[in-house]
CSV table of N, CA and C in Angstrom, one decimal:
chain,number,residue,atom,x,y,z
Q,1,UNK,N,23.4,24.4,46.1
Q,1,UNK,CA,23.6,25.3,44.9
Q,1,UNK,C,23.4,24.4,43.6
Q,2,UNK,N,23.5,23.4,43.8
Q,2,UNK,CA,23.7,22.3,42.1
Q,2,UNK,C,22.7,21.8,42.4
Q,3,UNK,N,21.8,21.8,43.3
Q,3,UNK,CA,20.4,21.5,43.1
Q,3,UNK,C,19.8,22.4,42.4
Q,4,UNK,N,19.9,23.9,43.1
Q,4,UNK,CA,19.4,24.6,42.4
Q,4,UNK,C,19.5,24.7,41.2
Q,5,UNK,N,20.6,24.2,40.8
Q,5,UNK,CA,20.7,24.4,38.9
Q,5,UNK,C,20.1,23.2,37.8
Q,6,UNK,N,20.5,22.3,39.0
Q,6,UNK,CA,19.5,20.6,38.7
Q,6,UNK,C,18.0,21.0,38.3
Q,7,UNK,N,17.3,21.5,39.8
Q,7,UNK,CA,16.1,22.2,39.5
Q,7,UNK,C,15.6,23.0,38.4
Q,8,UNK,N,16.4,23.9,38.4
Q,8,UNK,CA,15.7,25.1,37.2
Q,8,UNK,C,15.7,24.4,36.1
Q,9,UNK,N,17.2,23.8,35.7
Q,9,UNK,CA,17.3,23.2,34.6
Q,9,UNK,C,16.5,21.5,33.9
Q,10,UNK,N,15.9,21.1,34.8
Q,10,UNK,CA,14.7,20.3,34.7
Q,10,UNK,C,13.9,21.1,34.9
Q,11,UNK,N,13.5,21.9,35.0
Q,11,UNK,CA,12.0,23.2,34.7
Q,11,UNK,C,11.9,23.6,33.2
Q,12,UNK,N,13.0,23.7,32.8
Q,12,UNK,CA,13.5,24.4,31.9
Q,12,UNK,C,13.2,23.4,30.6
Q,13,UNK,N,14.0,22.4,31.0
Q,13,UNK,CA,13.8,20.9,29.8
Q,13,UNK,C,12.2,21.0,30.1
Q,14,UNK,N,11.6,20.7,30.9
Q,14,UNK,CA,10.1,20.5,30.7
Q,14,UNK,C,9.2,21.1,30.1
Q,15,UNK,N,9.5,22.5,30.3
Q,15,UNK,CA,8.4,23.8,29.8
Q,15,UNK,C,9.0,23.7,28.2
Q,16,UNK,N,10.0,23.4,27.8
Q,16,UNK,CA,10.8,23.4,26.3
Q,16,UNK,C,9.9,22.4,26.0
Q,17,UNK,N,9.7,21.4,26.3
Q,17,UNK,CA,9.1,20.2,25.8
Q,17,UNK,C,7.3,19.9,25.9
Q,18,UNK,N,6.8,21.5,26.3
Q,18,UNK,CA,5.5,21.2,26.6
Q,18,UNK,C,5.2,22.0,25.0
Q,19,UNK,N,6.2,22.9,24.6
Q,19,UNK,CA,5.6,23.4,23.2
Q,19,UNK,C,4.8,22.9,22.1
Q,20,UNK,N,3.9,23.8,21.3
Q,20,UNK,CA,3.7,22.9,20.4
Q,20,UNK,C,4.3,22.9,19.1
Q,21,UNK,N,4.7,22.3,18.5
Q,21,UNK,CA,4.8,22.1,17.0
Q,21,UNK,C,4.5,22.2,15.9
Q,22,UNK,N,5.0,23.0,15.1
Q,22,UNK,CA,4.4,23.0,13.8
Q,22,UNK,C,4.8,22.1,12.8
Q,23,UNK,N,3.6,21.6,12.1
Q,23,UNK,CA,4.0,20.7,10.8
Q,23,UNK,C,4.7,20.7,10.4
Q,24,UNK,N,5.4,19.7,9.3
Q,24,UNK,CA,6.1,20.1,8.3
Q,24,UNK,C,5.3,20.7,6.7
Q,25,UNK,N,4.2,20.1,6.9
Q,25,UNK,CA,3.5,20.3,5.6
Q,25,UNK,C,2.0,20.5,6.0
Q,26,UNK,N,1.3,21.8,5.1
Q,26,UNK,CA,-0.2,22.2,5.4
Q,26,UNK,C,-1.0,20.8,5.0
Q,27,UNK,N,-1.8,20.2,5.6
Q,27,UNK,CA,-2.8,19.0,5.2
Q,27,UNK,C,-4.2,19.5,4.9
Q,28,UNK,N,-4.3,20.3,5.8
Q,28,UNK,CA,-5.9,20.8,5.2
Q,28,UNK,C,-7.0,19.7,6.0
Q,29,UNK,N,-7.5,19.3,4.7
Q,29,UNK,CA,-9.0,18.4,5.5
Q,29,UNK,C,-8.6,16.9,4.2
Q,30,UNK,N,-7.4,16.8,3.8
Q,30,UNK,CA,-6.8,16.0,2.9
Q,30,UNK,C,-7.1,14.5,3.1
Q,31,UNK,N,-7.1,14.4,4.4
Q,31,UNK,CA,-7.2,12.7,4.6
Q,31,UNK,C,-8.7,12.4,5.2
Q,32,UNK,N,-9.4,13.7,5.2
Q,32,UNK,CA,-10.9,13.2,5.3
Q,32,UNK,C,-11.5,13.3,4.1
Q,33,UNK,N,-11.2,13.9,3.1
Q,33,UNK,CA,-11.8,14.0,1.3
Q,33,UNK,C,-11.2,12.3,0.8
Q,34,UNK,N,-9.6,12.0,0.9
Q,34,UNK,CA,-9.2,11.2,0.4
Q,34,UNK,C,-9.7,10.2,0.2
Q,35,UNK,N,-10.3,9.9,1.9
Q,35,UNK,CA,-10.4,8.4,2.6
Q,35,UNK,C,-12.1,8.3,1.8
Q,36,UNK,N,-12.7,9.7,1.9
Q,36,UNK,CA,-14.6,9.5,1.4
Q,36,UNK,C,-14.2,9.0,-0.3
Q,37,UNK,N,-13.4,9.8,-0.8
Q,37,UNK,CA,-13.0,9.5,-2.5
Q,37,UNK,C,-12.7,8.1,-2.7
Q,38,UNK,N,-11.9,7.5,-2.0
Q,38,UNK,CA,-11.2,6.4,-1.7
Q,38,UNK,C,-12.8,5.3,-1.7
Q,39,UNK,N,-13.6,5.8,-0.8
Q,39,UNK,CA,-14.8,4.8,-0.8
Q,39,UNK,C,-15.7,4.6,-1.6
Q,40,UNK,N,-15.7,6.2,-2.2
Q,40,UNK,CA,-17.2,6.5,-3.0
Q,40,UNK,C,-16.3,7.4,-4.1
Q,41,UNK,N,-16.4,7.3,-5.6
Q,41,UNK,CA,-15.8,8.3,-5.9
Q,41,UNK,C,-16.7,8.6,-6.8
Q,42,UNK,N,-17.6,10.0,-6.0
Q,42,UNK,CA,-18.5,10.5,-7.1
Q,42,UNK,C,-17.9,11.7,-7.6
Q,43,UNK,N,-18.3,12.4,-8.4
Q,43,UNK,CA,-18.6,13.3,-9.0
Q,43,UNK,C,-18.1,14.9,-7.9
Q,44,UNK,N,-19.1,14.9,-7.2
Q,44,UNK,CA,-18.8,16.0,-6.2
Q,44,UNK,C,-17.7,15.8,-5.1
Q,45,UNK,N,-17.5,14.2,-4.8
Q,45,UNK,CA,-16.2,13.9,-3.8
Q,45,UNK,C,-15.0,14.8,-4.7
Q,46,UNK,N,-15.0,14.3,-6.0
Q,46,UNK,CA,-13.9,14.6,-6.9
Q,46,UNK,C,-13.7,16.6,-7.1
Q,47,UNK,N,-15.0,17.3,-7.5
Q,47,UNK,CA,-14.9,18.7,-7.0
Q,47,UNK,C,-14.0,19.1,-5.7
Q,48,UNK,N,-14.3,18.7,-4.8
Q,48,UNK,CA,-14.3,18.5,-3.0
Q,48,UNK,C,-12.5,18.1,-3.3
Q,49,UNK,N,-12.3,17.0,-4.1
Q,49,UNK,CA,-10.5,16.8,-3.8
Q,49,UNK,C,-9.8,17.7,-4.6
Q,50,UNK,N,-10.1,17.7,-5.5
Q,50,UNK,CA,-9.4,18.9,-6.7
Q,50,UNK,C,-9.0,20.4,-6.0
Q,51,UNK,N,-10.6,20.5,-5.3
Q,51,UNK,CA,-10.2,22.0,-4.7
Q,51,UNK,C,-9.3,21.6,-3.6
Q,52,UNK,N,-9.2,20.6,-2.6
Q,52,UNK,CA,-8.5,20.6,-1.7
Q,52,UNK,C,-7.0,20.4,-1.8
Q,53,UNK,N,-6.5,19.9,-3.2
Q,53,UNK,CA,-5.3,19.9,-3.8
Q,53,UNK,C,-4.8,20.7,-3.6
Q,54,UNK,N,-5.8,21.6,-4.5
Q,54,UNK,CA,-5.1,23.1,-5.1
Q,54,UNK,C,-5.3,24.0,-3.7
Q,55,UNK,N,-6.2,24.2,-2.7
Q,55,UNK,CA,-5.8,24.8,-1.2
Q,55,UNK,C,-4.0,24.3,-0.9
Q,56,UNK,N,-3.5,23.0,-0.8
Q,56,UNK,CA,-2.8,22.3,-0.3
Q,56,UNK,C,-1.1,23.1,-1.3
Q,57,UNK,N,-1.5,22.9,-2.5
Q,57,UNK,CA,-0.4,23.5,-3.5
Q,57,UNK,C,-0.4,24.7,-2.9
Q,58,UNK,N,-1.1,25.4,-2.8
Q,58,UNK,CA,-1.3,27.5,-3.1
Q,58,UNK,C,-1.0,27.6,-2.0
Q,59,UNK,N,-1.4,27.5,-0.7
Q,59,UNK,CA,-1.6,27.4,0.5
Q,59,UNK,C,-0.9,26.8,1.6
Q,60,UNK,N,0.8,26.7,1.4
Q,60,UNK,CA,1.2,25.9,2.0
Q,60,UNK,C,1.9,26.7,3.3
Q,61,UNK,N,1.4,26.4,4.1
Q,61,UNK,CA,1.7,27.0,5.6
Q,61,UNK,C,2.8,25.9,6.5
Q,62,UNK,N,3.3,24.7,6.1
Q,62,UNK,CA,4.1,23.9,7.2
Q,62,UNK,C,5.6,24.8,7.2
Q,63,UNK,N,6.1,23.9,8.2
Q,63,UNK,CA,7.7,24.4,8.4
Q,63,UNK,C,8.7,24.5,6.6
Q,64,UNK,N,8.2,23.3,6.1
Q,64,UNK,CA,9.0,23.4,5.0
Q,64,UNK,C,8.5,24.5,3.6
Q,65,UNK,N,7.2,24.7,3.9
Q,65,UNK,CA,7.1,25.8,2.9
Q,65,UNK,C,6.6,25.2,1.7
Q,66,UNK,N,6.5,23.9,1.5
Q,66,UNK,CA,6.6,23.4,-0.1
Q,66,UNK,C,5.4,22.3,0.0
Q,67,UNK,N,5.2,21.8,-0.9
Q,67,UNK,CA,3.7,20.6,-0.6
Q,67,UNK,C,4.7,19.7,-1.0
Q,68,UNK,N,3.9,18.7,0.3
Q,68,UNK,CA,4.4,17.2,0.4
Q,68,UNK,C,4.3,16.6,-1.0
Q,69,UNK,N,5.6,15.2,-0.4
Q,69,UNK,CA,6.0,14.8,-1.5
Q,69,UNK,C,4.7,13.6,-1.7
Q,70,UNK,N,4.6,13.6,-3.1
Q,70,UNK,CA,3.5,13.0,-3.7
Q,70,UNK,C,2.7,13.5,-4.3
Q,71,UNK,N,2.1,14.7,-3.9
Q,71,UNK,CA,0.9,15.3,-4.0
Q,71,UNK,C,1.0,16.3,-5.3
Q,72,UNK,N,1.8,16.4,-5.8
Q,72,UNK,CA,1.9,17.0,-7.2
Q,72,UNK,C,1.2,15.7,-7.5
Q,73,UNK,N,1.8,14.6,-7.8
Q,73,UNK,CA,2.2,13.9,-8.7
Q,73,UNK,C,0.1,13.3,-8.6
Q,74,UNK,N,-0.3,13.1,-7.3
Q,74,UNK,CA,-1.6,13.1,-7.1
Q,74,UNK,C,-2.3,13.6,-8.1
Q,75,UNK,N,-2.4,15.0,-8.0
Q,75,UNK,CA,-3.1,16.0,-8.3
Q,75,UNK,C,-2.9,16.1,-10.0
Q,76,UNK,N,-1.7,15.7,-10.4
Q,76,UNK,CA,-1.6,15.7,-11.7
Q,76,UNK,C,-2.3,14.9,-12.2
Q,77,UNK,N,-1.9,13.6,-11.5
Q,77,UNK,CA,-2.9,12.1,-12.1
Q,77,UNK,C,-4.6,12.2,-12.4
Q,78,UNK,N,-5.1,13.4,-11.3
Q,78,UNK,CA,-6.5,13.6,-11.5
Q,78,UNK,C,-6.9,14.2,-12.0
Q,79,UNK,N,-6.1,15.3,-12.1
Q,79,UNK,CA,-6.3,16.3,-13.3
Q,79,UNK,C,-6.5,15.6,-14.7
Q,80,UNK,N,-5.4,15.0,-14.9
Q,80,UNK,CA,-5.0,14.3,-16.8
Q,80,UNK,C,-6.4,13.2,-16.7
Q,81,UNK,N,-7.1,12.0,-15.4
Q,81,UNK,CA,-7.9,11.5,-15.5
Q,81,UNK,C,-9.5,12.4,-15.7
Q,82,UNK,N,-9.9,13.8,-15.2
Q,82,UNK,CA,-11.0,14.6,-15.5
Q,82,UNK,C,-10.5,15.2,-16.8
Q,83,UNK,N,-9.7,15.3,-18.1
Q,83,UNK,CA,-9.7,15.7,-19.0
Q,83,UNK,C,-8.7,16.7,-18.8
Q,84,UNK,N,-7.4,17.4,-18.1
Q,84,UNK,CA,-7.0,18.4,-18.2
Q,84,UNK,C,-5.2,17.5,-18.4
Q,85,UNK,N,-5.7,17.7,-19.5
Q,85,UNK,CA,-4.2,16.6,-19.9
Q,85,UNK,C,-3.0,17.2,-19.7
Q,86,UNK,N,-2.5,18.7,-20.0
Q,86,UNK,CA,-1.4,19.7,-20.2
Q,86,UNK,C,-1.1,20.0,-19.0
Q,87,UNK,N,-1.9,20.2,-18.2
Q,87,UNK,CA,-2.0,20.8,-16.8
Q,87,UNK,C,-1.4,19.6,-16.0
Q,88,UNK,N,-2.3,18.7,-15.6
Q,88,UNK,CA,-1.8,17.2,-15.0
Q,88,UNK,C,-0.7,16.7,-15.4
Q,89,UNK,N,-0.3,17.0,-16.4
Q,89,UNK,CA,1.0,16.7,-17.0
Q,89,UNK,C,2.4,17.9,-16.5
Q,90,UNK,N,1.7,18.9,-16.2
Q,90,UNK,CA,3.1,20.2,-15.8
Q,90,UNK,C,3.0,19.4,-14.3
Q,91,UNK,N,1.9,19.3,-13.2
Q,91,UNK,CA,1.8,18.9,-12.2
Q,91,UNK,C,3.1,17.6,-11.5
Q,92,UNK,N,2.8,16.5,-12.6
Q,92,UNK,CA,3.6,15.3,-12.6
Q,92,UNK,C,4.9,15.6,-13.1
Q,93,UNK,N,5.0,16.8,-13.8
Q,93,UNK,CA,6.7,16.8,-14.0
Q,93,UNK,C,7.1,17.5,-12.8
Q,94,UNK,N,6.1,18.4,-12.1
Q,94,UNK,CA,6.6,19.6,-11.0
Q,94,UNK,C,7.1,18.5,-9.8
Q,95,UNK,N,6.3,17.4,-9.6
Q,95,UNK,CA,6.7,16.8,-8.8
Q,95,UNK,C,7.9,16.0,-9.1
Q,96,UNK,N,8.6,16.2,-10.0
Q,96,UNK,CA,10.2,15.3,-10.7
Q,96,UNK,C,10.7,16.6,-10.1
Q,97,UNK,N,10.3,17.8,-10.5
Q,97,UNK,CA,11.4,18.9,-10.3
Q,97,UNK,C,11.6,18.8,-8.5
Q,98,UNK,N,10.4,18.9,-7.4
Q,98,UNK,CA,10.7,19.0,-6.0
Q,98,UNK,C,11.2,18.0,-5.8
Q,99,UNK,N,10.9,17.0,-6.5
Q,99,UNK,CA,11.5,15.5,-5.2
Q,99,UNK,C,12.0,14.5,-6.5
Q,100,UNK,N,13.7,14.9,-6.8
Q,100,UNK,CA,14.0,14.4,-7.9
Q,100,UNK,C,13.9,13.0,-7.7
Q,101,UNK,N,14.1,12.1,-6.6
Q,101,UNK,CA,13.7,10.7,-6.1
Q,101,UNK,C,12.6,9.4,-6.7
Q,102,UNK,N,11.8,10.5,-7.2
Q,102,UNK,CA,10.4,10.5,-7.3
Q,102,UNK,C,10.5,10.0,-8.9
Q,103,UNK,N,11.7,10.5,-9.7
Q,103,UNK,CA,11.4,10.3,-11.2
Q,103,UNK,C,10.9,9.2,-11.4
Q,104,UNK,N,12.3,8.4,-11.5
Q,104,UNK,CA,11.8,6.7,-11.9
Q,104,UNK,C,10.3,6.3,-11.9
Q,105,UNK,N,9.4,6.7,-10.8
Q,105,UNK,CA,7.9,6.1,-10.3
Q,105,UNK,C,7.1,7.0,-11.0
Q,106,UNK,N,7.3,8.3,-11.4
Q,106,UNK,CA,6.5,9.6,-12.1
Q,106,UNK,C,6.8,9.5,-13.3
Q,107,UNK,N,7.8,9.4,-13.9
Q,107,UNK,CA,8.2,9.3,-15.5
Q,107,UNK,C,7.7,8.4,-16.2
Q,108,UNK,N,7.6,7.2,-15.3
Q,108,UNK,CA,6.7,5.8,-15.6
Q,108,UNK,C,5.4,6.3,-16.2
Q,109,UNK,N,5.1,6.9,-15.2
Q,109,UNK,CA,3.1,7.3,-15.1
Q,109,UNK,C,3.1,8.3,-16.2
Q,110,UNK,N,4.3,9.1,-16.4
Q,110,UNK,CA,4.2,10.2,-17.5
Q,110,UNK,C,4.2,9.1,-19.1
Q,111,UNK,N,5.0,8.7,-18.7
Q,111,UNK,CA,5.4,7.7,-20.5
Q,111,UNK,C,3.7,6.9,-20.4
Q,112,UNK,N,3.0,6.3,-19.9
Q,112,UNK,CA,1.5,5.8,-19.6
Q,112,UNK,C,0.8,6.2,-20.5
Q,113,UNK,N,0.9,8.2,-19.7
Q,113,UNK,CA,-0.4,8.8,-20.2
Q,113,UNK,C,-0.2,9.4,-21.3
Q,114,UNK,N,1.0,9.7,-22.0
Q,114,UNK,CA,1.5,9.7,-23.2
Q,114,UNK,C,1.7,9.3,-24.3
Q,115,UNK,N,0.9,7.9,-24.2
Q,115,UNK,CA,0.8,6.7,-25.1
Q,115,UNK,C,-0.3,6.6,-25.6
């Protein structure tokens, strides 16, 4: 009889552990635009990441519901670097507001582009 429950209950742990997983955070096609931008940063790579940002912001399907930490602060930087200075700038504070941790390194970059 305590086999039997040995048994099921090792059936049981296994089939639990064959599930899959959901993310914590939606990635998109993030680390294959990044890594091409990263090599070549032309013009259209840069269209290609901007939109993939903003998929990643708007679009966030992981467990936690929120876009990963960083990626404000990304997205802002690129924005204020292609001319959208106001916007890049709400971006880089949004990321002080989700991941207050983050100031010290973001406020830095904010007091930069402000100068």
């Amino acid at each position: 009889m305590i086999k039997k429950f040995l048994l099921i209950g090792g059936c049981i742990l296994a089939l639990a552990s064959c599930s899959s997983t959901k993310n914590m955070y939606s990635w998109y096609n993030y680390e294959d635009i990044t890594y091409k931008y990263s090599k070549k940063s032309t013009d259209e790579l840069q269209v290609k990441l901007l939109e993939e940002y903003q998929k990643i912001t708007h679009n966030q399907k992981g467990l936690r519901g929120v876009v990963p930490p960083g990626l404000y602060a990304e997205y802002g930087f690129l924005l204020y670097k292609t001319g959208k200075n106001d916007e890049g700038l709400s971006f880089l504070k949004e990321e002080i507001k989700l991941y207050p941790e983050s100031e010290k390194y973001v406020s830095r970059i904010i007091k930069q582009l402000e100068q």
